[in-house]
Amino acid sequence: MLEETRQGEALLREDGLSAKKLYIESYGCQMNFSDSEIVASILTKEGYGTTKDVEEADLILLNTCSIRDKAEQTVRKRLTNFNKLKKAQPALKIGVLGCMAERLKDKLLDEEKLVDMVVGPDAYRDLPNLVQELDAGRKAVNVILSKEETYADVSPVRLGTNGINAFVSITRGCDNMCTFCVVPFTRGRERSRNPQTILEEVKDLEAQGYKEITLLGQNVDSYLWYGGGLKKDFEKASDAAKATSVGFAQLLEMAAEAAPKVRIRFSTSNPQDMHDDVLHAIAKYDNICKYIHLPVQSGSSRVLKLMNRGHNREEYLALIDRIRKIIPNCGISHDMITGFPTETEEDHAETLSLMDAVNYDFGYMFYYSERPNTYAARKMEDDIPLEVKKRRLQEIIDKQRAHSLVRHKQMVGDVQEVLIEGSSKKSENDWYGRNTYNTVVVFPKGDEKPGDFVNVKITDCTGGTLLGIKEN
Ligand code: SAH
Ligand code: F3S
């Protein structure tokens, strides 16, 4: 989700005395945006203040994404923008963080001459040492993946925040090994964060006035705390550790109770790991949003097997049925890939028919991009021509657009609670917010303010937005 976006950051230290200025730009998934807040926190302690003005930076960091080739190309292109700056200011240092750093390691120093530092997602605690290396005129690399690192005790510096929405990471890494996916290689094995530290962060955000918190992980349903360590080593844990372990449904309930005035969201769910206890937790608490992002990738069981997805079409549809039963009217969105190796027109037709069966509110859709070293890259030929991948992608995009419109039309006439996040991009006279189903709602401004929960009567809609008026 959210790949190929970027965000320049603003948070000048108030004292204005910071000796050095850090400019950080994040690409890719929400986890990267959240990680950048951890990085800013670690470097703040080293005397760096953050700036949104790249021209005044002493250190530029790009927190990068490798999920598709296009995401990497975007970063490489962005790097070339810094050539001029570096010529003008030779002391300027440039670092690459995140998934590209982990995937390419010190090769990145050879390929991109202006890069001084390469730091993988589990090595941010080493930044103080790495920055010292830079100060000594050397290049610096740390791409060691960890079994334990969750940055549990690092209190993030909230970057570019509206003071309303915040992310809290709960797991790192992924063990699912989908055959197309680079994440298990760049983010390592799955491990969960201590629930106490999660709840403290949630309560702290509530006290600061935040109104919506998204619990983040590559696979949140797989959350399992048993005192620390890799998920795969749970079986080896002591009976006492197992008896007091905490799973995702419990964590979700604890978070909802810890901050009753805050909306709780979570991302991303994985069909094979999502169990009914999570669905019951969502149904039980008013402040847990009735929205599930549930990537499926394909509607064909044959393709799902080749993708090593751990679920087939029928199992996925059965889960959708249970969601609809336990959480009536739940918003559901998907991720889908077209043109995976060997995908036939019949497979593609099954994807379209699965979409018809589910009627998703929203979707993130991509055509297959071969990623080096993944199982699919090593064992399967990327044999679907680009035009075919793109044509199939357009067909699913068109279908999704039609389905979103149907879902939105069903909501016309409803009165929905909306959290105001700010002004509408299209008009200063309108508010922009979201309902519990994660749909954008736009309505005329009155005397409300961002951060308020208001009841809005939905009067009209487009494929992307609900339009309404505030109920008194
Ligand atoms: N569990 C993760 C998934 C990360 S990748 C999460 O937190 O969202 C996000 C989406 O990118 C995947 O669900 C998949 O649809 C897509 N994707 C991953 N690898 C891809 C590839 N090689 N080519 C095209 N799309 C890909
Ligand atoms: Fe990637 Fe599959 Fe994990 S898409 S992040 S390997 S669940």
PDB file of C-alpha atoms in Angstrom, residues 151-288:
ATOM      1  CA  TYR A 151      12.471  -0.532  18.945  1.00  0.00           C
ATOM      2  CA  ALA A 152      10.008  -1.114  21.794  1.00  0.00           C
ATOM      3  CA  ASP A 153      11.536   1.528  24.070  1.00  0.00           C
ATOM      4  CA  VAL A 154      12.148   4.203  21.435  1.00  0.00           C
ATOM      5  CA  SER A 155       9.645   6.985  21.727  1.00  0.00           C
ATOM      6  CA  PRO A 156       8.990   8.151  18.143  1.00  0.00           C
ATOM      7  CA  VAL A 157       9.349  11.807  17.134  1.00  0.00           C
ATOM      8  CA  ARG A 158       6.024  12.323  15.320  1.00  0.00           C
ATOM      9  CA  LEU A 159       6.894  13.688  11.894  1.00  0.00           C
ATOM     10  CA  GLY A 160       4.635  15.722   9.614  1.00  0.00           C
ATOM     11  CA  THR A 161       1.823  15.006  12.056  1.00  0.00           C
ATOM     12  CA  ASN A 162      -1.645  16.513  12.012  1.00  0.00           C
ATOM     13  CA  GLY A 163      -1.905  15.694  15.728  1.00  0.00           C
ATOM     14  CA  ILE A 164      -4.868  13.399  14.979  1.00  0.00           C
ATOM     15  CA  ASN A 165      -3.646  10.178  13.306  1.00  0.00           C
ATOM     16  CA  ALA A 166      -0.654   8.170  14.521  1.00  0.00           C
ATOM     17  CA  PHE A 167       0.966   4.810  13.767  1.00  0.00           C
ATOM     18  CA  VAL A 168       2.195   2.374  16.398  1.00  0.00           C
ATOM     19  CA  SER A 169       4.202  -0.594  15.207  1.00  0.00           C
ATOM     20  CA  ILE A 170       3.441  -3.952  16.850  1.00  0.00           C
ATOM     21  CA  THR A 171       5.327  -6.524  14.791  1.00  0.00           C
ATOM     22  CA  ARG A 172       8.343  -6.449  12.506  1.00  0.00           C
ATOM     23  CA  GLY A 173       9.328  -8.757   9.671  1.00  0.00           C
ATOM     24  CA  CYS A 174       7.278 -11.458   7.975  1.00  0.00           C
ATOM     25  CA  ASP A 175       7.525 -15.257   7.936  1.00  0.00           C
ATOM     26  CA  ASN A 176       4.918 -15.896   5.264  1.00  0.00           C
ATOM     27  CA  MET A 177       7.292 -16.130   2.326  1.00  0.00           C
ATOM     28  CA  CYS A 178       4.820 -15.303  -0.423  1.00  0.00           C
ATOM     29  CA  THR A 179       6.834 -16.293  -3.486  1.00  0.00           C
ATOM     30  CA  PHE A 180       6.624 -12.841  -5.152  1.00  0.00           C
ATOM     31  CA  CYS A 181       7.510 -10.796  -2.090  1.00  0.00           C
ATOM     32  CA  VAL A 182      10.804  -9.195  -1.116  1.00  0.00           C
ATOM     33  CA  VAL A 183       9.700  -8.202   2.407  1.00  0.00           C
ATOM     34  CA  PRO A 184      10.868 -11.360   4.230  1.00  0.00           C
ATOM     35  CA  PHE A 185      14.339 -10.683   2.790  1.00  0.00           C
ATOM     36  CA  THR A 186      14.450  -6.986   3.583  1.00  0.00           C
ATOM     37  CA  ARG A 187      12.699  -6.954   6.940  1.00  0.00           C
ATOM     38  CA  GLY A 188      13.708 -10.320   8.295  1.00  0.00           C
ATOM     39  CA  ARG A 189      11.880 -12.836  10.430  1.00  0.00           C
ATOM     40  CA  GLU A 190       8.740 -12.013  12.279  1.00  0.00           C
ATOM     41  CA  ARG A 191       8.881 -10.813  15.881  1.00  0.00           C
ATOM     42  CA  SER A 192       6.385  -9.051  18.126  1.00  0.00           C
ATOM     43  CA  ARG A 193       6.752  -6.059  20.378  1.00  0.00           C
ATOM     44  CA  ASN A 194       6.144  -6.119  24.123  1.00  0.00           C
ATOM     45  CA  PRO A 195       2.440  -5.300  24.646  1.00  0.00           C
ATOM     46  CA  GLN A 196       3.143  -3.117  27.680  1.00  0.00           C
ATOM     47  CA  THR A 197       5.243  -0.755  25.574  1.00  0.00           C
ATOM     48  CA  ILE A 198       2.533  -0.718  22.883  1.00  0.00           C
ATOM     49  CA  LEU A 199      -0.145   0.176  25.428  1.00  0.00           C
ATOM     50  CA  GLU A 200       2.044   2.879  26.970  1.00  0.00           C
ATOM     51  CA  GLU A 201       2.544   4.432  23.543  1.00  0.00           C
ATOM     52  CA  VAL A 202      -1.203   4.236  22.844  1.00  0.00           C
ATOM     53  CA  LYS A 203      -2.073   5.902  26.182  1.00  0.00           C
ATOM     54  CA  ASP A 204       0.567   8.531  25.663  1.00  0.00           C
ATOM     55  CA  LEU A 205      -0.857   9.364  22.220  1.00  0.00           C
ATOM     56  CA  GLU A 206      -4.343   9.645  23.710  1.00  0.00           C
ATOM     57  CA  ALA A 207      -3.015  11.999  26.396  1.00  0.00           C
ATOM     58  CA  GLN A 208      -1.424  14.121  23.666  1.00  0.00           C
ATOM     59  CA  GLY A 209      -4.811  14.446  21.977  1.00  0.00           C
ATOM     60  CA  TYR A 210      -4.427  11.970  19.105  1.00  0.00           C
ATOM     61  CA  LYS A 211      -7.778  10.586  17.932  1.00  0.00           C
ATOM     62  CA  GLU A 212      -6.913   7.638  15.707  1.00  0.00           C
ATOM     63  CA  ILE A 213      -4.160   5.061  16.097  1.00  0.00           C
ATOM     64  CA  THR A 214      -3.239   2.434  13.509  1.00  0.00           C
ATOM     65  CA  LEU A 215      -1.459  -0.642  14.841  1.00  0.00           C
ATOM     66  CA  LEU A 216       1.090  -1.634  12.220  1.00  0.00           C
ATOM     67  CA  GLY A 217       2.742  -4.838  11.109  1.00  0.00           C
ATOM     68  CA  GLN A 218       3.367  -6.782   7.918  1.00  0.00           C
ATOM     69  CA  ASN A 219       1.030  -9.399   9.348  1.00  0.00           C
ATOM     70  CA  VAL A 220      -0.754  -8.088  12.448  1.00  0.00           C
ATOM     71  CA  ASP A 221      -2.933 -11.182  12.955  1.00  0.00           C
ATOM     72  CA  SER A 222       0.185 -13.153  13.574  1.00  0.00           C
ATOM     73  CA  TYR A 223       1.137 -10.947  16.583  1.00  0.00           C
ATOM     74  CA  LEU A 224       2.356 -13.159  19.432  1.00  0.00           C
ATOM     75  CA  TRP A 225       4.207 -11.924  22.492  1.00  0.00           C
ATOM     76  CA  TYR A 226       5.716 -14.571  24.743  1.00  0.00           C
ATOM     77  CA  GLY A 227       8.521 -12.577  26.319  1.00  0.00           C
ATOM     78  CA  GLY A 228      10.432 -11.725  23.142  1.00  0.00           C
ATOM     79  CA  GLY A 229      12.092 -13.592  20.307  1.00  0.00           C
ATOM     80  CA  LEU A 230      11.071 -14.806  16.893  1.00  0.00           C
ATOM     81  CA  LYS A 231       7.559 -16.012  16.203  1.00  0.00           C
ATOM     82  CA  LYS A 232       8.938 -19.234  14.771  1.00  0.00           C
ATOM     83  CA  ASP A 233      10.614 -20.057  18.111  1.00  0.00           C
ATOM     84  CA  PHE A 234       7.363 -19.899  20.115  1.00  0.00           C
ATOM     85  CA  GLU A 235       7.124 -23.700  20.325  1.00  0.00           C
ATOM     86  CA  LYS A 236      10.486 -23.771  22.116  1.00  0.00           C
ATOM     87  CA  ALA A 237       9.335 -21.285  24.775  1.00  0.00           C
ATOM     88  CA  SER A 238       8.758 -22.359  28.396  1.00  0.00           C
ATOM     89  CA  ASP A 239       5.261 -23.398  29.515  1.00  0.00           C
ATOM     90  CA  ALA A 240       5.109 -20.299  31.710  1.00  0.00           C
ATOM     91  CA  ALA A 241       5.928 -18.039  28.755  1.00  0.00           C
ATOM     92  CA  LYS A 242       3.329 -19.793  26.616  1.00  0.00           C
ATOM     93  CA  ALA A 243       0.668 -19.535  29.334  1.00  0.00           C
ATOM     94  CA  THR A 244       1.044 -15.758  29.563  1.00  0.00           C
ATOM     95  CA  SER A 245       1.429 -15.127  25.836  1.00  0.00           C
ATOM     96  CA  VAL A 246      -0.613 -12.380  24.179  1.00  0.00           C
ATOM     97  CA  GLY A 247      -2.156 -12.759  20.711  1.00  0.00           C
ATOM     98  CA  PHE A 248      -3.545 -10.122  18.354  1.00  0.00           C
ATOM     99  CA  ALA A 249      -7.186 -10.299  19.473  1.00  0.00           C
ATOM    100  CA  GLN A 250      -6.114  -9.722  23.080  1.00  0.00           C
ATOM    101  CA  LEU A 251      -3.790  -6.893  22.098  1.00  0.00           C
ATOM    102  CA  LEU A 252      -6.561  -5.236  20.092  1.00  0.00           C
ATOM    103  CA  GLU A 253      -8.925  -5.417  23.072  1.00  0.00           C
ATOM    104  CA  MET A 254      -6.270  -4.066  25.420  1.00  0.00           C
ATOM    105  CA  ALA A 255      -5.555  -1.157  23.072  1.00  0.00           C
ATOM    106  CA  ALA A 256      -9.276  -0.372  22.699  1.00  0.00           C
ATOM    107  CA  GLU A 257      -9.673  -0.313  26.489  1.00  0.00           C
ATOM    108  CA  ALA A 258      -6.455   1.627  27.118  1.00  0.00           C
ATOM    109  CA  ALA A 259      -7.644   4.512  24.948  1.00  0.00           C
ATOM    110  CA  PRO A 260     -11.457   4.430  24.864  1.00  0.00           C
ATOM    111  CA  LYS A 261     -11.780   7.838  23.198  1.00  0.00           C
ATOM    112  CA  VAL A 262      -9.403   6.924  20.386  1.00  0.00           C
ATOM    113  CA  ARG A 263     -10.279   5.076  17.203  1.00  0.00           C
ATOM    114  CA  ILE A 264      -8.175   1.972  16.722  1.00  0.00           C
ATOM    115  CA  ARG A 265      -7.255   0.672  13.264  1.00  0.00           C
ATOM    116  CA  PHE A 266      -4.776  -1.976  12.217  1.00  0.00           C
ATOM    117  CA  SER A 267      -2.907  -3.019   9.090  1.00  0.00           C
ATOM    118  CA  THR A 268      -2.169  -5.423   7.484  1.00  0.00           C
ATOM    119  CA  SER A 269      -4.242  -8.558   7.982  1.00  0.00           C
ATOM    120  CA  ASN A 270      -3.428 -11.832   6.322  1.00  0.00           C
ATOM    121  CA  PRO A 271      -6.249 -14.231   5.490  1.00  0.00           C
ATOM    122  CA  GLN A 272      -4.491 -17.353   6.729  1.00  0.00           C
ATOM    123  CA  ASP A 273      -3.699 -15.802  10.117  1.00  0.00           C
ATOM    124  CA  MET A 274      -6.920 -13.916  10.793  1.00  0.00           C
ATOM    125  CA  HIS A 275      -9.103 -15.875  13.202  1.00  0.00           C
ATOM    126  CA  ASP A 276     -12.613 -15.293  14.496  1.00  0.00           C
ATOM    127  CA  ASP A 277     -11.378 -14.033  17.883  1.00  0.00           C
ATOM    128  CA  VAL A 278     -10.073 -10.940  16.074  1.00  0.00           C
ATOM    129  CA  LEU A 279     -13.432 -10.462  14.344  1.00  0.00           C
ATOM    130  CA  HIS A 280     -15.269 -10.724  17.675  1.00  0.00           C
ATOM    131  CA  ALA A 281     -12.895  -8.162  19.215  1.00  0.00           C
ATOM    132  CA  ILE A 282     -13.631  -5.744  16.358  1.00  0.00           C
ATOM    133  CA  ALA A 283     -17.379  -6.258  16.794  1.00  0.00           C
ATOM    134  CA  LYS A 284     -17.218  -5.858  20.577  1.00  0.00           C
ATOM    135  CA  TYR A 285     -15.587  -2.414  20.810  1.00  0.00           C
ATOM    136  CA  ASP A 286     -17.154   0.721  19.358  1.00  0.00           C
ATOM    137  CA  ASN A 287     -13.750   2.355  19.098  1.00  0.00           C
ATOM    138  CA  ILE A 288     -12.251  -0.382  16.902  1.00  0.00           C
TER     139      ILE A 288
END
